[in-house]
Short mmCIF file of C-alpha atoms and ligand atoms in Angstrom, two decimals:
data_model
loop_
_atom_site.label_atom_id
_atom_site.label_comp_id
_atom_site.label_asym_id
_atom_site.label_seq_id
_atom_site.Cartn_x
_atom_site.Cartn_y
_atom_site.Cartn_z
CA UNK H 23 147.53 113.22 110.11
CA UNK H 24 147.06 112.65 113.44
CA UNK H 25 143.95 110.53 115.46
CA UNK H 26 143.34 111.45 119.03
CA UNK H 27 141.85 108.34 120.95
CA UNK H 28 140.97 107.13 124.24
CA UNK H 29 141.02 103.01 124.50
CA UNK H 30 138.06 101.05 124.14
CA UNK H 31 136.10 104.07 122.58
CA UNK H 32 134.57 104.53 119.42
CA UNK H 33 137.68 106.32 117.98
CA UNK H 34 139.54 103.27 118.08
CA UNK H 35 136.84 102.50 114.69
CA UNK H 36 139.06 105.73 112.88
CA UNK H 37 142.57 103.96 114.18
CA UNK H 38 141.28 100.70 112.35
CA UNK H 39 139.57 102.29 108.95
CA UNK H 40 143.19 104.44 108.89
CA UNK H 41 144.60 101.00 108.61
CA UNK H 42 142.41 99.62 106.25
CA UNK H 43 143.10 102.64 104.22
CA UNK H 44 146.88 102.15 104.00
CA UNK H 45 146.64 106.04 105.45
CA UNK H 46 150.23 107.21 106.75
CA UNK H 47 149.26 108.50 109.97
CA UNK H 48 150.01 109.05 113.93
CA UNK H 49 148.20 108.41 117.06
CA UNK H 50 148.25 110.51 120.47
CA UNK H 51 146.19 108.71 123.18
CA UNK H 52 144.21 111.58 125.04
CA UNK H 53 142.24 112.32 128.32
CA UNK H 54 138.40 113.32 126.35
CA UNK H 55 137.90 115.37 129.89
CA UNK H 56 141.16 116.94 130.54
CA UNK H 57 141.89 120.72 129.83
CA UNK H 58 144.42 120.47 127.50
CA UNK H 59 142.47 118.26 125.22
CA UNK H 60 139.22 120.72 125.35
CA UNK H 61 141.94 122.80 123.08
CA UNK H 62 141.52 119.60 120.46
CA UNK H 63 137.77 119.34 120.70
CA UNK H 64 136.27 121.66 122.68
CA UNK H 65 133.26 119.27 123.53
CA UNK H 66 135.73 117.23 125.45
CA UNK H 67 135.17 113.86 123.24
CA UNK H 68 137.29 111.49 121.01
CA UNK H 69 138.19 110.84 118.47
CA UNK H 70 139.55 113.96 117.01
CA UNK H 71 141.86 113.87 113.89
CA UNK H 72 144.20 116.81 112.93
CA UNK H 73 145.56 116.93 109.06
CA UNK H 74 147.17 120.04 109.35
CA UNK H 75 144.14 122.15 108.45
CA UNK H 76 142.64 125.68 111.08
CA UNK H 77 141.07 123.19 113.33
CA UNK H 78 140.88 119.41 113.91
CA UNK H 79 138.34 117.06 112.74
CA UNK H 80 135.53 115.59 115.13
CA UNK H 81 132.42 113.45 115.08
CA UNK H 82 133.41 109.59 114.05
CA UNK H 83 130.69 109.44 111.59
CA UNK H 84 132.10 112.52 109.54
CA UNK H 85 135.64 111.59 110.38
CA UNK H 86 135.30 107.84 108.85
CA UNK H 87 133.20 108.73 105.68
CA UNK H 88 136.44 111.53 105.28
CA UNK H 89 138.80 108.10 105.42
CA UNK H 90 136.70 106.59 102.97
CA UNK H 91 136.36 109.40 100.60
CA UNK H 92 139.90 110.26 100.84
CA UNK H 93 141.41 106.85 99.86
CA UNK H 94 138.86 105.92 97.44
CA UNK H 95 141.13 102.62 96.33
CA UNK H 96 140.44 101.14 99.42
CA UNK H 97 136.60 101.05 98.50
CA UNK H 98 135.69 101.53 102.19
CA UNK H 99 132.71 103.99 101.56
CA UNK H 100 129.44 103.56 100.16
CA UNK H 101 128.90 102.19 96.54
CA UNK H 102 128.01 104.63 93.59
CA UNK H 103 124.02 105.98 93.18
CA UNK H 104 121.65 107.60 95.08
CA UNK H 105 120.14 104.89 96.85
CA UNK H 106 123.50 102.98 97.44
CA UNK H 107 124.76 105.83 99.20
CA UNK H 108 121.42 106.39 101.10
CA UNK H 109 121.59 102.79 102.64
CA UNK H 110 125.33 103.95 103.86
CA UNK H 111 124.46 107.49 105.21
CA UNK H 112 120.95 105.35 107.26
CA UNK H 113 123.64 102.61 109.00
CA UNK H 114 126.44 104.99 109.68
CA UNK H 115 123.47 107.74 111.07
CA UNK H 116 121.88 104.54 113.13
CA UNK H 117 125.27 104.10 114.48
CA UNK H 118 126.19 107.57 115.50
CA UNK H 119 122.53 108.63 116.47
CA UNK H 120 121.05 104.91 118.03
CA UNK H 121 123.37 102.81 118.57
CA UNK H 122 126.40 104.70 120.29
CA UNK H 123 124.18 106.91 123.04
CA UNK H 124 121.92 103.47 123.97
CA UNK H 125 125.36 102.88 125.85
CA UNK H 126 125.42 106.29 127.72
CA UNK H 127 123.31 105.62 130.62
CA UNK H 128 125.69 102.83 130.94
CA UNK H 129 128.84 104.68 130.69
CA UNK H 130 127.99 108.05 132.18
CA UNK H 131 124.77 107.22 134.56
CA UNK H 132 125.67 111.02 136.38
CA UNK H 133 124.59 112.56 133.14
CA UNK H 134 120.49 110.92 133.54
CA UNK H 135 119.30 111.75 137.06
CA UNK H 136 120.23 114.84 139.12
CA UNK H 137 120.20 112.12 141.84
CA UNK H 138 123.84 111.01 142.50
CA UNK H 139 123.99 108.15 145.02
CA UNK H 140 125.00 104.79 143.56
CA UNK H 141 121.64 103.47 143.58
CA UNK H 142 120.16 105.90 140.97
CA UNK H 143 123.45 106.12 139.09
CA UNK H 144 122.48 101.78 139.32
CA UNK H 145 119.05 102.10 138.17
CA UNK H 146 120.54 104.57 134.88
CA UNK H 147 122.86 101.82 134.11
CA UNK H 148 120.25 99.17 134.07
CA UNK H 149 117.61 101.16 132.32
CA UNK H 150 120.19 101.29 129.08
CA UNK H 151 120.00 97.58 128.82
CA UNK H 152 116.94 97.35 127.21
CA UNK H 153 117.65 100.11 124.58
CA UNK H 154 121.17 98.32 123.80
CA UNK H 155 119.57 94.86 123.17
CA UNK H 156 117.39 96.66 120.59
CA UNK H 157 120.13 98.22 119.03
CA UNK H 158 121.65 95.27 119.05
CA UNK H 159 119.05 93.10 117.19
CA UNK H 160 118.70 95.77 114.58
CA UNK H 161 122.18 95.15 113.88
CA UNK H 162 122.34 91.76 113.99
CA UNK H 163 119.46 91.89 111.23
CA UNK H 164 120.96 94.28 109.22
CA UNK H 165 123.84 91.91 109.03
CA UNK H 166 121.93 89.27 108.45
CA UNK H 167 123.97 86.19 106.27
CA UNK H 168 126.36 89.14 104.74
CA UNK H 169 128.97 89.07 107.41
CA UNK H 170 128.78 92.96 107.03
CA UNK H 171 127.41 95.88 108.48
CA UNK H 172 126.93 97.71 104.76
CA UNK H 173 125.68 95.43 101.89
CA UNK H 174 128.03 92.53 101.34
CA UNK H 175 131.37 94.19 102.15
CA UNK H 176 134.00 95.63 104.43
CA UNK H 177 133.76 99.59 104.79
CA UNK H 178 134.32 101.81 107.75
CA UNK H 179 130.90 101.23 109.18
CA UNK H 180 131.99 97.35 110.15
CA UNK H 181 134.56 99.12 112.28
CA UNK H 182 132.76 101.78 113.49
CA UNK H 183 129.70 99.07 114.60
CA UNK H 184 132.58 96.13 116.15
CA UNK H 185 134.10 98.82 118.15
CA UNK H 186 130.80 99.75 119.74
CA UNK H 187 129.44 96.22 119.84
CA UNK H 188 132.51 95.33 122.05
CA UNK H 189 131.02 97.56 124.64
CA UNK H 190 127.86 94.73 125.23
CA UNK H 191 130.15 91.99 125.92
CA UNK H 192 129.73 92.13 129.86
CA UNK H 193 125.85 93.07 129.62
CA UNK H 194 123.42 90.41 130.90
CA UNK H 195 122.30 90.13 126.47
CA UNK H 196 125.80 90.99 125.01
CA UNK H 197 126.52 90.42 121.08
CA UNK H 198 127.02 86.76 121.89
CA UNK H 199 123.68 86.07 121.92
CA UNK H 200 122.96 87.27 118.64
CA UNK H 201 124.00 84.85 115.57
CA UNK H 202 124.95 87.08 112.85
CA UNK H 203 126.33 89.88 114.77
CA UNK H 204 128.61 86.65 116.69
CA UNK H 205 129.66 86.03 113.52
CA UNK H 206 130.43 89.07 112.31
CA UNK H 207 132.58 89.77 115.90
CA UNK H 208 134.58 86.56 115.34
CA UNK H 209 135.79 87.75 112.23
CA UNK H 210 136.34 90.93 112.78
CA UNK H 211 138.59 89.22 116.03
CA UNK H 212 140.40 87.52 113.12
CA UNK H 213 141.27 90.71 111.17
CA UNK H 214 144.94 91.22 111.96
CA UNK H 215 144.58 95.13 111.66
CA UNK H 216 141.62 94.70 113.96
CA UNK H 217 143.87 92.71 116.33
CA UNK H 218 146.55 94.91 115.96
CA UNK H 219 144.57 98.42 117.09
CA UNK H 220 143.22 96.36 120.04
CA UNK H 221 146.55 95.36 121.41
CA UNK H 222 148.20 98.60 120.63
CA UNK H 223 145.33 100.76 121.82
CA UNK H 224 145.69 99.37 125.26
CA UNK H 225 149.40 99.99 125.36
N1 GSH P 307 129.42 112.85 118.41
C1 GSH P 307 130.37 112.07 118.68
C2 GSH P 307 130.79 111.03 120.21
C3 GSH P 307 131.94 110.88 120.74
C4 GSH P 307 132.24 110.08 122.17
O1 GSH P 307 131.09 109.88 122.91
N2 GSH P 307 133.12 109.86 122.63
C5 GSH P 307 133.30 109.25 123.82
C6 GSH P 307 134.25 107.72 123.72
S1 GSH P 307 133.56 106.65 122.75
C7 GSH P 307 134.16 110.49 124.77
O2 GSH P 307 134.83 110.64 124.26
N3 GSH P 307 133.49 110.34 126.03
C8 GSH P 307 133.96 110.99 126.96
C9 GSH P 307 133.00 111.75 127.68
O3 GSH P 307 132.23 111.91 127.53
O4 GSH P 307 133.52 112.34 128.77
C10 GSH P 307 131.15 111.50 118.06
O5 GSH P 307 130.11 110.80 117.34
O6 GSH P 307 132.04 111.56 117.51
#
């Protein structure tokens, strides 16, 4: 299996999940906007996971759930039962459909205005702050005293939430201002796999 990633991106969640799962894998740094990478993912986004099939897999949520299911012994996915699976899908949908997009105006403000002056781009970036605060608050409440994003156990959702929560580090209201989220982030920063992936992904 080969994971395509870019430093600091949501693709690092898949890398962490692969390591937690004990999966045999390699990684390749990609420039998502390059012509060559479009052959891997025509949408020009990381992550992509090549498992040797007819085309690489895309979409972080789907890839993370694939890893969790492929390595059941690692117990990185939903608990058994209809409601347990619903709860897991609910949090993964929140992360991919609400949490991640809250940051888009900050990272790609040019996609949210046809006026490309710096003033207008800065207005788009600033507009993201309120939405990011709302999703951080929701994640903080979801984690509560459990120390995890899903129920009380480590899952791929922890990896996914962790890499994206880091994006708020320099925001006016960062993850440090949310008590449960702070505790969660601190414990993730103490995880050897997490620190190793962060270090290697910057290399
Ligand atoms: N829906 C995609 C979104 C992935 C995504 O937005 N990836 C970002 C990095 S976190 C990216 O590759 N951005 C490059 C770009 O938008 O040009 C997924 O969940 O995998």
